[in-house]
CSV table of C-alpha atoms and ligand atoms in Angstrom, one decimal:
chain,number,residue,atom,x,y,z
A,1,MET,CA,21.0,-21.5,9.2
A,2,HIS,CA,18.0,-19.2,9.4
A,3,LEU,CA,18.6,-15.9,7.6
A,4,ARG,CA,17.7,-13.9,10.7
A,5,GLU,CA,20.3,-15.7,12.8
A,6,ARG,CA,22.9,-15.5,10.1
A,7,PHE,CA,22.6,-11.7,9.7
A,8,GLY,CA,21.6,-10.8,13.2
A,9,LEU,CA,18.3,-9.3,12.1
A,10,SER,CA,15.3,-8.6,14.1
A,11,LYS,CA,12.2,-10.6,13.2
A,12,ARG,CA,10.6,-7.5,11.7
A,13,SER,CA,13.3,-7.0,9.2
A,14,GLU,CA,12.5,-10.3,7.6
A,15,ARG,CA,9.5,-8.8,5.9
A,16,PRO,CA,10.9,-8.0,2.5
A,17,LEU,CA,10.6,-10.4,-0.3
A,18,VAL,CA,13.5,-12.7,-0.7
A,19,TYR,CA,14.5,-13.5,-4.2
A,20,ARG,CA,16.6,-16.6,-4.0
A,21,PRO,CA,17.6,-17.7,-7.5
A,22,VAL,CA,18.1,-21.4,-7.6
A,23,GLU,CA,20.9,-21.0,-10.2
A,24,PRO,CA,23.6,-18.5,-9.4
A,25,ILE,CA,22.9,-15.4,-11.4
A,26,ALA,CA,26.5,-14.9,-12.3
A,27,SER,CA,28.9,-17.8,-12.4
A,28,GLU,CA,31.3,-16.4,-9.9
A,29,ILE,CA,28.9,-14.9,-7.4
A,30,ARG,CA,25.9,-16.3,-5.6
A,31,ILE,CA,23.5,-13.5,-4.7
A,32,GLU,CA,20.7,-13.5,-2.3
A,33,LEU,CA,18.7,-10.4,-3.3
A,34,ARG,CA,16.2,-8.9,-1.1
A,35,ILE,CA,13.9,-6.6,-3.0
A,36,HIS,CA,12.3,-4.2,-0.6
A,37,CYS,CA,8.8,-3.1,-1.0
A,38,PHE,CA,8.2,-1.4,2.3
A,39,SER,CA,9.3,1.8,3.9
A,40,LYS,CA,9.9,0.4,7.4
A,41,PRO,CA,13.2,-1.1,8.7
A,42,ARG,CA,14.8,-3.3,6.2
A,43,ILE,CA,18.0,-5.0,5.4
A,44,ARG,CA,20.2,-3.7,2.7
A,45,LYS,CA,21.3,-6.9,1.1
A,46,GLU,CA,23.2,-10.0,1.7
A,47,MET,CA,25.5,-11.8,-0.5
A,48,SER,CA,26.8,-15.2,0.2
A,49,GLY,CA,29.6,-17.1,-1.2
A,50,ASN,CA,32.0,-14.4,-2.3
A,51,ARG,CA,32.7,-11.3,-0.2
A,52,SER,CA,29.8,-8.8,-0.1
A,53,PHE,CA,30.1,-5.7,-2.3
A,54,SER,CA,28.3,-3.8,0.4
A,55,GLU,CA,30.9,-4.8,2.9
A,56,LEU,CA,33.6,-3.4,0.6
A,57,ALA,CA,31.5,-0.3,0.1
A,58,VAL,CA,31.1,0.3,3.8
A,59,SER,CA,34.8,-0.2,4.4
A,60,GLY,CA,35.6,2.2,1.6
A,61,LYS,CA,38.1,-0.3,0.1
A,62,ARG,CA,38.2,-0.8,-3.5
A,63,PRO,CA,37.4,-4.3,-4.4
A,64,PRO,CA,40.2,-5.8,-6.4
A,65,LEU,CA,39.4,-6.1,-10.1
A,66,SER,CA,39.3,-9.7,-10.8
A,67,THR,CA,40.7,-11.5,-13.7
A,68,ASP,CA,37.3,-12.1,-15.1
A,69,TYR,CA,36.8,-8.4,-15.5
A,70,THR,CA,35.1,-8.4,-18.8
A,71,GLY,CA,36.4,-5.1,-20.1
A,72,ASN,CA,33.0,-3.9,-21.3
A,73,VAL,CA,33.1,-1.1,-18.7
A,74,GLN,CA,35.6,1.5,-19.8
A,75,PRO,CA,37.9,2.7,-17.1
A,76,ARG,CA,37.5,6.4,-18.1
A,77,ARG,CA,33.8,6.2,-18.0
A,78,LEU,CA,33.9,4.4,-14.7
A,79,LYS,CA,35.9,7.3,-13.3
A,80,ARG,CA,33.3,9.7,-14.5
A,81,SER,CA,30.4,7.8,-13.0
A,82,HIS,CA,32.5,7.4,-9.9
A,83,ARG,CA,32.8,11.2,-9.6
A,84,SER,CA,29.2,11.9,-10.3
A,85,LEU,CA,28.1,9.3,-7.8
A,86,LYS,CA,30.3,11.0,-5.2
A,87,ARG,CA,28.3,14.1,-5.5
A,88,SER,CA,25.2,12.2,-4.6
A,89,PRO,CA,25.4,11.3,-1.0
A,90,ARG,CA,22.6,8.8,-1.3
A,91,PHE,CA,24.7,6.6,-3.5
A,92,SER,CA,28.1,7.3,-2.1
A,93,SER,CA,28.2,3.8,-0.6
A,94,LEU,CA,27.8,2.3,-4.0
A,95,ILE,CA,30.9,3.8,-5.5
A,96,PRO,CA,33.2,0.8,-5.2
A,97,THR,CA,30.4,-1.4,-6.6
A,98,CYS,CA,30.8,0.3,-10.0
A,99,LEU,CA,34.3,-1.0,-10.2
A,100,VAL,CA,33.2,-4.5,-9.9
A,101,ALA,CA,30.0,-3.9,-11.8
A,102,ALA,CA,31.1,-5.9,-14.7
A,103,ARG,CA,30.9,-9.1,-12.6
A,104,GLN,CA,27.3,-8.5,-11.8
A,105,PRO,CA,24.3,-9.1,-13.9
A,106,GLN,CA,23.5,-5.9,-15.8
A,107,PHE,CA,20.2,-4.7,-17.3
A,108,SER,CA,19.2,-2.2,-19.9
A,109,PRO,CA,16.8,0.6,-19.0
A,110,LYS,CA,14.3,-1.1,-21.2
A,111,GLU,CA,14.5,-4.3,-19.2
A,112,VAL,CA,14.3,-2.5,-15.9
A,113,ALA,CA,11.3,-0.5,-17.2
A,114,ALA,CA,9.5,-3.7,-18.1
A,115,ALA,CA,10.3,-5.3,-14.7
A,116,MET,CA,9.0,-2.2,-12.9
A,117,ASP,CA,6.1,-1.6,-15.2
A,118,VAL,CA,7.2,2.0,-15.8
A,119,SER,CA,8.2,3.7,-19.0
A,120,GLU,CA,11.6,3.3,-20.4
A,121,SER,CA,12.0,7.1,-20.6
A,122,SER,CA,11.4,7.3,-16.8
A,123,VAL,CA,14.2,4.8,-16.2
A,124,LYS,CA,16.5,6.7,-18.5
A,125,ARG,CA,15.7,9.9,-16.7
A,126,TRP,CA,16.5,8.3,-13.4
A,127,CYS,CA,19.8,7.1,-14.9
A,128,ASP,CA,20.7,10.4,-16.3
A,129,ASN,CA,20.0,12.4,-13.1
A,130,GLY,CA,21.9,9.9,-11.0
A,131,THR,CA,18.9,8.4,-9.2
A,132,ILE,CA,19.9,5.1,-10.6
A,133,PRO,CA,23.7,4.8,-10.9
A,134,VAL,CA,24.7,3.4,-14.3
A,135,ILE,CA,27.7,2.1,-16.0
A,136,LYS,CA,28.1,2.5,-19.7
A,137,THR,CA,29.1,0.0,-22.3
A,138,ALA,CA,31.8,0.6,-24.9
A,139,GLY,CA,29.0,1.7,-27.2
A,140,GLY,CA,27.8,4.3,-24.7
A,141,HIS,CA,24.7,2.4,-23.6
A,142,ARG,CA,23.4,2.7,-20.1
A,143,ARG,CA,23.6,-0.5,-18.0
A,144,ILE,CA,22.2,-0.9,-14.5
A,145,THR,CA,23.7,-3.5,-12.2
A,146,LEU,CA,21.7,-5.7,-9.9
A,147,ASP,CA,23.3,-3.8,-7.0
A,148,ALA,CA,22.3,-0.4,-8.3
A,149,LEU,CA,18.8,-1.6,-9.1
A,150,GLN,CA,18.4,-3.0,-5.7
A,151,ALA,CA,19.6,0.2,-4.1
A,152,PHE,CA,17.2,2.2,-6.2
A,153,VAL,CA,14.3,0.0,-5.4
A,154,HIS,CA,15.2,0.2,-1.7
A,155,ALA,CA,15.7,3.9,-1.5
A,156,ASN,CA,12.6,4.9,-3.5
A,157,ASP,CA,10.0,2.4,-2.3
A,158,ARG,CA,9.7,0.9,-5.7
A,159,CYS,CA,8.8,-2.6,-6.6
A,160,LEU,CA,9.8,-5.1,-9.3
A,161,LEU,CA,6.4,-6.1,-10.4
A,162,LYS,CA,7.7,-8.5,-13.1
A,163,PRO,CA,11.0,-9.7,-11.7
A,164,GLU,CA,11.0,-12.6,-14.2
A,165,VAL,CA,11.8,-10.1,-17.0
A,166,LEU,CA,15.2,-9.8,-15.4
A,167,GLY,CA,15.6,-13.5,-14.9
A,168,LEU,CA,14.7,-13.2,-11.2
A,169,PRO,CA,12.2,-15.5,-9.8
A,170,GLN,CA,8.6,-14.5,-9.0
A,171,LEU,CA,7.4,-14.3,-5.4
A,172,SER,CA,9.6,-16.4,-3.2
A,173,PRO,CA,8.0,-19.2,-1.4
A,174,ASP,CA,9.7,-17.7,1.7
A,175,ARG,CA,7.6,-14.5,1.6
A,176,THR,CA,6.0,-13.6,4.8
A,177,THR,CA,2.6,-12.2,5.3
A,178,ARG,CA,3.8,-9.4,7.5
A,179,ILE,CA,2.1,-6.1,6.5
A,180,ASP,CA,3.2,-2.6,7.2
A,181,GLY,CA,1.2,-0.1,9.2
A,182,ASN,CA,0.6,1.3,12.7
A,183,GLU,CA,3.4,0.3,15.0
A,184,ASP,CA,1.0,-0.6,17.9
A,185,PRO,CA,1.5,-4.3,18.6
A,186,LEU,CA,-2.2,-4.8,18.6
A,187,ASN,CA,-2.4,-3.4,15.1
A,188,GLN,CA,0.6,-5.4,14.0
A,189,ASN,CA,-1.0,-8.6,15.3
A,190,PHE,CA,-4.2,-7.8,13.7
A,191,ARG,CA,-2.6,-7.2,10.3
A,192,ASP,CA,-0.6,-10.4,10.4
A,193,SER,CA,-3.6,-12.4,11.6
A,194,LEU,CA,-5.8,-11.0,8.9
A,195,ALA,CA,-3.2,-11.7,6.2
A,196,GLU,CA,-3.0,-15.2,7.5
A,197,GLY,CA,-6.7,-15.6,7.5
A,198,ASP,CA,-6.8,-16.3,11.2
A,199,GLU,CA,-10.3,-15.0,11.9
A,200,ALA,CA,-10.5,-16.1,15.5
A,201,ALA,CA,-7.3,-14.2,16.3
A,202,CYS,CA,-8.7,-11.1,14.6
A,203,ARG,CA,-11.9,-11.4,16.5
A,204,GLU,CA,-10.0,-11.7,19.8
A,205,LEU,CA,-7.8,-8.7,19.0
A,206,MET,CA,-10.9,-6.6,18.1
A,207,ALA,CA,-12.5,-7.5,21.4
A,208,LYS,CA,-9.3,-6.5,23.2
A,209,LYS,CA,-9.3,-3.1,21.5
A,210,VAL,CA,-12.9,-2.6,22.6
A,211,ALA,CA,-12.2,-3.8,26.1
A,212,ALA,CA,-9.4,-1.3,26.3
A,213,GLY,CA,-12.0,1.5,26.2
A,214,HIS,CA,-12.4,2.2,22.5
A,215,THR,CA,-15.8,2.4,20.9
A,216,ARG,CA,-16.7,-0.3,18.4
A,217,SER,CA,-16.3,2.0,15.4
A,218,GLU,CA,-13.0,3.3,16.8
A,219,ALA,CA,-11.7,-0.2,17.3
A,220,ALA,CA,-12.9,-1.3,13.8
A,221,GLU,CA,-11.5,1.8,12.1
A,222,SER,CA,-8.2,1.5,13.9
A,223,LEU,CA,-7.6,-2.2,13.2
A,224,ILE,CA,-9.4,-2.8,9.9
A,225,THR,CA,-8.6,0.4,8.1
A,226,ASP,CA,-5.0,0.2,9.0
A,227,ALA,CA,-4.8,-3.5,8.0
A,228,MET,CA,-6.6,-2.9,4.7
A,229,HIS,CA,-4.3,0.0,3.8
A,230,GLY,CA,-1.3,-2.2,4.6
A,231,PHE,CA,-2.9,-4.9,2.4
A,232,GLY,CA,-3.1,-2.4,-0.4
A,233,GLU,CA,0.6,-1.6,-0.2
A,234,ALA,CA,1.5,-5.2,0.1
A,235,TRP,CA,-0.7,-6.2,-2.8
A,236,ASP,CA,0.8,-3.3,-4.9
A,237,CYS,CA,4.2,-4.8,-4.2
A,238,ASN,CA,3.3,-8.4,-5.0
A,239,GLN,CA,3.8,-9.2,-1.4
A,240,LEU,CA,0.3,-10.4,-0.8
A,241,ASP,CA,-1.8,-12.7,-2.9
A,242,VAL,CA,-5.1,-11.7,-4.2
A,243,TYR,CA,-6.9,-14.4,-2.3
A,244,GLN,CA,-5.4,-13.0,0.9
A,245,GLU,CA,-6.8,-9.6,0.2
A,246,ARG,CA,-10.2,-11.0,-0.7
A,247,ARG,CA,-10.2,-13.3,2.4
A,248,GLY,CA,-9.2,-10.4,4.6
A,249,CYS,CA,-12.0,-8.3,3.2
A,250,ASP,CA,-14.5,-11.1,4.0
A,251,ILE,CA,-13.2,-11.5,7.5
A,252,ALA,CA,-13.3,-7.7,8.1
A,253,MET,CA,-16.9,-7.6,6.9
A,254,ARG,CA,-17.9,-10.4,9.3
A,255,LEU,CA,-16.2,-8.6,12.2
A,256,ILE,CA,-18.1,-5.4,11.4
A,257,TYR,CA,-21.4,-7.3,11.3
A,258,GLU,CA,-20.6,-8.8,14.6
A,259,LEU,CA,-19.8,-5.5,16.2
A,260,ARG,CA,-23.0,-4.1,14.7
A,261,SER,CA,-25.0,-6.9,16.2
A,262,GLU,CA,-23.7,-6.1,19.6
A,263,ILE,CA,-25.2,-2.6,19.5
A,264,PRO,CA,-28.8,-2.6,20.7
A,265,SER,CA,-31.4,-1.9,18.1
A,266,PRO,CA,-32.2,1.8,17.9
A,267,PRO,CA,-35.4,3.0,19.4
A,268,LYS,CA,-38.3,4.0,17.0
A,269,SER,CA,-37.6,7.6,17.8
A,270,ALA,CA,-34.0,7.4,16.6
A,271,PRO,CA,-33.2,9.6,13.6
A,272,ILE,CA,-32.7,7.7,10.3
A,273,ALA,CA,-29.6,7.8,8.2
A,274,ILE,CA,-28.9,5.9,5.0
A,275,GLY,CA,-25.9,5.8,2.7
A,276,GLY,CA,-23.7,3.8,0.5
A,277,ALA,CA,-21.1,3.8,-2.2
A,278,PRO,CA,-22.1,5.1,-5.7
A,279,GLU,CA,-22.3,3.1,-8.9
A,280,GLY,CA,-18.9,1.8,-10.1
A,281,ASP,CA,-17.5,1.9,-6.6
A,282,PRO,CA,-16.9,-1.7,-5.5
A,283,TYR,CA,-15.7,-0.8,-2.0
A,284,GLN,CA,-17.9,-2.3,0.8
A,285,LEU,CA,-16.0,-1.7,4.0
A,286,PRO,CA,-16.1,2.1,4.3
A,287,THR,CA,-19.9,2.3,4.0
A,288,MET,CA,-20.3,-0.6,6.5
A,289,LEU,CA,-18.0,1.3,8.9
A,290,VAL,CA,-20.0,4.5,8.6
A,291,GLU,CA,-23.2,2.5,9.4
A,292,LEU,CA,-21.5,1.0,12.5
A,293,ALA,CA,-20.3,4.4,13.7
A,294,LEU,CA,-23.7,6.0,13.3
A,295,ARG,CA,-25.5,3.2,15.0
A,296,GLU,CA,-23.2,3.4,17.9
A,297,VAL,CA,-24.2,7.1,18.5
A,298,GLY,CA,-27.9,6.3,18.3
A,299,TRP,CA,-28.8,6.7,14.7
A,300,ASN,CA,-31.0,4.2,12.9
A,301,ALA,CA,-28.4,3.9,10.2
A,302,THR,CA,-28.7,1.6,7.2
A,303,SER,CA,-25.9,1.0,4.6
A,304,LEU,CA,-27.4,0.4,1.2
A,305,GLY,CA,-24.2,-1.2,0.1
A,306,ASN,CA,-21.7,-0.5,-2.7
A,307,ASP,CA,-22.1,0.1,-6.5
A,308,LEU,CA,-25.4,1.8,-6.0
A,309,PRO,CA,-26.9,3.5,-9.1
A,310,MET,CA,-27.8,7.1,-8.3
A,311,GLU,CA,-31.5,6.6,-9.2
A,312,SER,CA,-31.6,3.9,-6.6
A,313,PHE,CA,-30.0,6.2,-4.0
A,314,VAL,CA,-32.7,8.8,-4.8
A,315,GLN,CA,-35.4,6.2,-4.5
A,316,ALA,CA,-34.1,5.0,-1.2
A,317,ALA,CA,-34.0,8.6,0.1
A,318,HIS,CA,-37.6,8.9,-0.9
A,319,ASP,CA,-38.6,5.6,0.8
A,320,TYR,CA,-36.7,6.0,4.0
A,321,ASP,CA,-37.3,9.8,4.5
A,322,PRO,CA,-33.9,10.0,6.3
A,323,GLN,CA,-32.6,12.8,8.5
A,324,MET,CA,-29.1,12.2,7.0
A,325,VAL,CA,-27.6,10.7,3.9
A,326,TRP,CA,-24.0,9.7,3.5
A,327,MET,CA,-22.0,8.8,0.5
A,328,SER,CA,-18.7,6.9,0.6
A,329,VAL,CA,-16.7,7.4,-2.5
A,330,SER,CA,-13.6,5.2,-2.9
A,331,SER,CA,-13.5,4.9,-6.7
A,332,VAL,CA,-14.7,7.2,-9.5
A,333,SER,CA,-14.1,5.9,-13.0
A,334,GLU,CA,-16.0,8.6,-14.9
A,335,PRO,CA,-15.7,11.9,-12.9
A,336,GLY,CA,-18.2,13.8,-15.2
A,337,MET,CA,-20.9,11.2,-14.9
A,338,PHE,CA,-20.3,10.8,-11.2
A,339,VAL,CA,-20.5,14.6,-10.6
A,340,ALA,CA,-23.8,14.9,-12.5
A,341,ALA,CA,-25.3,11.9,-10.6
A,342,GLN,CA,-24.1,13.2,-7.3
A,343,ASN,CA,-25.5,16.6,-7.9
A,344,GLN,CA,-28.8,15.0,-8.9
A,345,LEU,CA,-28.9,13.2,-5.6
A,346,ALA,CA,-28.1,16.4,-3.6
A,347,ASP,CA,-30.9,18.2,-5.4
A,348,SER,CA,-33.4,15.5,-4.7
A,349,LEU,CA,-32.6,15.7,-1.0
A,350,GLY,CA,-33.2,19.4,-0.8
A,351,GLU,CA,-31.9,21.7,1.9
A,352,ASP,CA,-33.3,19.9,4.9
A,353,VAL,CA,-31.4,16.6,4.6
A,354,PRO,CA,-27.7,16.9,5.3
A,355,LEU,CA,-25.5,15.0,2.8
A,356,LEU,CA,-22.2,13.8,4.2
A,357,ILE,CA,-19.5,12.6,1.9
A,358,GLY,CA,-16.2,10.9,2.5
A,359,GLY,CA,-13.8,8.4,1.0
A,360,ARG,CA,-10.4,8.4,-0.6
A,361,ALA,CA,-11.6,9.2,-4.1
A,362,LEU,CA,-12.8,12.6,-3.1
A,363,CYS,CA,-9.7,14.5,-4.2
A,364,ASP,CA,-9.4,18.3,-4.1
A,365,LYS,CA,-10.2,18.5,-7.8
A,366,LEU,CA,-13.4,16.6,-7.5
A,367,ARG,CA,-14.8,18.0,-4.3
A,368,PRO,CA,-15.6,21.5,-5.5
A,369,ARG,CA,-17.8,20.1,-8.2
A,370,LEU,CA,-20.0,18.2,-5.7
A,371,ARG,CA,-22.9,19.4,-3.6
A,372,TYR,CA,-22.8,18.3,0.0
A,373,THR,CA,-23.2,19.5,3.6
A,374,ALA,CA,-20.0,18.2,5.0
A,375,HIS,CA,-16.9,16.3,3.9
A,376,CYS,CA,-15.5,13.9,6.5
A,377,ASP,CA,-12.2,12.2,6.3
A,378,SER,CA,-12.7,9.8,9.3
A,379,LEU,CA,-15.3,8.1,11.3
A,380,ARG,CA,-14.4,10.3,14.3
A,381,HIS,CA,-15.2,13.4,12.3
A,382,LEU,CA,-18.5,11.8,11.2
A,383,VAL,CA,-19.5,10.9,14.8
A,384,GLU,CA,-18.8,14.4,16.0
A,385,LEU,CA,-21.0,15.9,13.2
A,386,ALA,CA,-23.7,13.3,13.8
A,387,ALA,CA,-23.8,14.2,17.5
A,388,LEU,CA,-24.1,17.9,16.7
A,389,MET,CA,-26.9,17.1,14.3
A,390,ARG,CA,-28.8,15.2,16.9
A,391,LEU,CA,-28.4,18.0,19.4
A,392,ASN,CA,-29.8,20.5,16.8
A,393,ARG,CA,-32.8,18.3,16.2
A,394,GLN,CA,-33.6,18.0,19.8
A,395,LYS,CA,-33.5,21.8,20.3
B,401,LIG,C1,-10.0,-4.5,-0.7
B,401,LIG,C2,-9.5,-3.6,-1.9
B,401,LIG,C3,-10.2,-3.9,-3.1
B,401,LIG,C4,-11.4,-4.8,-3.3
B,401,LIG,C5,-12.6,-4.2,-2.5
B,401,LIG,C6,-13.5,-5.4,-2.1
B,401,LIG,C7,-14.6,-5.0,-1.2
B,401,LIG,N1,-15.4,-5.9,-1.0
B,401,LIG,O1,-14.7,-3.9,-0.7
B,401,LIG,C8,-11.5,-4.9,-4.8
B,401,LIG,C9,-11.1,-6.3,-5.3
B,401,LIG,C10,-12.9,-4.6,-5.4
B,401,LIG,C11,-10.6,-3.9,-5.3
B,401,LIG,C12,-10.5,-3.6,-6.7
B,401,LIG,C13,-9.5,-2.7,-7.2
B,401,LIG,N2,-8.6,-2.1,-6.5
B,401,LIG,CO1,-8.5,-2.0,-4.6
B,401,LIG,N3,-8.0,-2.0,-2.8
B,401,LIG,C14,-8.5,-2.7,-1.8
B,401,LIG,C15,-7.8,-2.3,-0.5
B,401,LIG,C16,-6.7,-3.3,-0.2
B,401,LIG,C17,-8.7,-2.1,0.7
B,401,LIG,C18,-9.8,-1.1,0.5
B,401,LIG,C19,-10.6,-1.0,1.8
B,401,LIG,O2,-11.6,-1.6,2.1
B,401,LIG,N4,-10.0,-0.2,2.7
B,401,LIG,C20,-10.5,0.0,4.1
B,401,LIG,C21,-11.4,1.2,4.2
B,401,LIG,C22,-12.2,1.2,5.4
B,401,LIG,O3,-10.5,2.3,4.2
B,401,LIG,P1,-10.8,3.7,3.4
B,401,LIG,O4,-11.3,3.4,2.1
B,401,LIG,O5,-9.6,4.5,3.5
B,401,LIG,O6,-12.0,4.3,4.2
B,401,LIG,C23,-11.8,5.1,5.4
B,401,LIG,C24,-11.9,6.6,5.1
B,401,LIG,O7,-11.6,6.9,3.8
B,401,LIG,C25,-13.2,7.0,5.6
B,401,LIG,N5,-14.3,7.0,4.7
B,401,LIG,C26,-14.5,6.4,3.5
B,401,LIG,N6,-15.7,6.7,3.1
B,401,LIG,C27,-16.3,7.5,3.9
B,401,LIG,C28,-17.6,8.1,3.9
B,401,LIG,C29,-18.0,8.9,5.0
B,401,LIG,C30,-19.3,9.5,5.0
B,401,LIG,C31,-17.1,9.1,6.1
B,401,LIG,C32,-17.5,9.9,7.2
B,401,LIG,C33,-15.8,8.5,6.1
B,401,LIG,C34,-15.4,7.7,5.0
B,401,LIG,O8,-13.5,6.2,6.6
B,401,LIG,C35,-13.0,4.9,6.3
B,401,LIG,C36,-12.6,4.2,7.6
B,401,LIG,O9,-11.5,4.8,8.2
B,401,LIG,C37,-7.2,-0.9,-1.0
B,401,LIG,C38,-6.0,-0.4,-0.2
B,401,LIG,C39,-6.4,0.9,0.6
B,401,LIG,N7,-5.5,1.8,0.8
B,401,LIG,O10,-7.5,1.1,1.1
B,401,LIG,C40,-6.9,-1.2,-2.4
B,401,LIG,C41,-6.8,0.0,-3.4
B,401,LIG,C42,-7.8,1.0,-3.1
B,401,LIG,N8,-7.2,-0.7,-4.7
B,401,LIG,C43,-6.4,-0.3,-5.7
B,401,LIG,C44,-6.6,-0.7,-7.0
B,401,LIG,C45,-5.5,-0.3,-7.9
B,401,LIG,C46,-7.6,-1.5,-7.3
B,401,LIG,C47,-8.0,-2.1,-8.8
B,401,LIG,C48,-7.7,-1.1,-9.9
B,401,LIG,C49,-7.2,-3.4,-8.9
B,401,LIG,C50,-7.3,-4.0,-10.3
B,401,LIG,N9,-6.3,-3.9,-11.1
B,401,LIG,O11,-8.4,-4.4,-10.7
B,401,LIG,C51,-9.4,-2.4,-8.6
B,401,LIG,C52,-10.3,-1.1,-8.9
B,401,LIG,C53,-11.7,-1.3,-8.7
B,401,LIG,C54,-12.4,0.0,-8.9
B,401,LIG,N10,-13.5,0.0,-9.7
B,401,LIG,O12,-12.1,1.0,-8.4
B,401,LIG,C55,-5.4,0.8,-5.3
B,401,LIG,C56,-5.9,2.2,-5.7
B,401,LIG,C57,-4.7,3.0,-6.2
B,401,LIG,C58,-5.2,4.4,-6.6
B,401,LIG,N11,-4.2,5.1,-6.9
B,401,LIG,O13,-6.3,4.7,-6.6
B,401,LIG,C59,-5.4,0.6,-3.7
B,401,LIG,C60,-5.1,1.8,-2.9
B,401,LIG,C61,-4.3,-0.5,-3.5
B,401,LIG,C62,-2.9,0.0,-3.9
B,401,LIG,N12,-2.1,0.4,-2.9
B,401,LIG,O14,-2.6,-0.1,-5.0
B,401,LIG,N13,-9.8,-3.4,-4.3
């Protein structure tokens, strides 16, 4: 039977990865483990075969200790961890699980650290402060049960980047391409279509957004930025394959070009704007979106692309003689060199040419070291400023 029907789940809740070991992990239990990467509605866990531990936890009943209780969990230690867990409301529902923990697969902090790609000391710290409930072996070593690990991953939006280290399979073939983000159905559809590579559907949804009264850049920002941010999260959680991200980027670029081509060419009198992403920054979409937004409000805007050496930026400013320059900064690998080059560009533009900057790499630490006229965090902000600049020029 389909999982959704079996557990009465909404379609949306099917999003998490499904790890479905072919072989039972422990001989007496068959576990279907859902590792949750996303922060939106999700299912706790399901176990098939034997009775679910979570059911027992919810009912507050202690599961009976079975005959195959291995004895490597000392009763006194269990009591202690039972008490400390009780103090932590987040894990109160896991208490009975400890009592049957010996029946579950158990992992050392080192193994969990390797699977999550974090340091072993972080995992030990989480164990010691109760964030990950542990049981202890007779020798006093921390052991993390599959249940506890799953609860931790779920509650803290963590991912098992290398599940194979724990003997869990890699990405399940059942994984879906649903991506988290804006709840608007149009956005949801767009994200799903982009993840599936359905370009025609993406195009149709974009047209719908524009037809609903949004400007082209608003529509593109709303749908593409949201989807790409969702892709980033999904990619981070192994939920999305690299090719899906690359393909999504390509489709997004084509859509932006199409939107741009729908805007009439600017008149000769239109003010000129140029911009791009600096050397070392591979991100293409933001600067393309900036170009689209400026064209839409009457600027003769040209994006010079990504990974642009600063000398070339300076040369372009000389050749175009623009009334505005923008710089989109999504990635800075060498802050010192970037700051020096950025300051050089600002100096070359002089006081008369406004330099607008934006992009997710411009953190509070970096910005004060840069020279610029305005920092924008969205296209809307840019469009407002650009409109003001045009007004000032006309006066
Ligand atoms: C696609 C993508 C890539 C592609 C880009 C391809 C391309 N042709 O552009 C490639 C493959 C190059 C790539 C590489 C990497 N990526 Co990447 N990537 C992404 C992804 C999924 C989408 C980026 C994107 O296009 N977003 C859409 C744009 C439109 O959104 P935006 O950047 O927020 O821009 C908006 C605003 O910031 C603003 N804005 C931006 N600039 C400007 C400028 C002005 C003037 C104005 C007004 C406004 C403005 O307006 C935009 C529109 O709303 C992001 C996820 C994400 N959160 O964005 C990860 C992401 C950025 N990547 C990430 C990582 C880790 C990497 C890699 C290190 C992966 C690797 N191991 O190799 C490399 C690093 C490359 C580098 N040198 O930095 C991480 C960064 C994590 C971090 N802490 O910094 C992210 C966040 C994914 C994640 N969740 O882990 N990536």
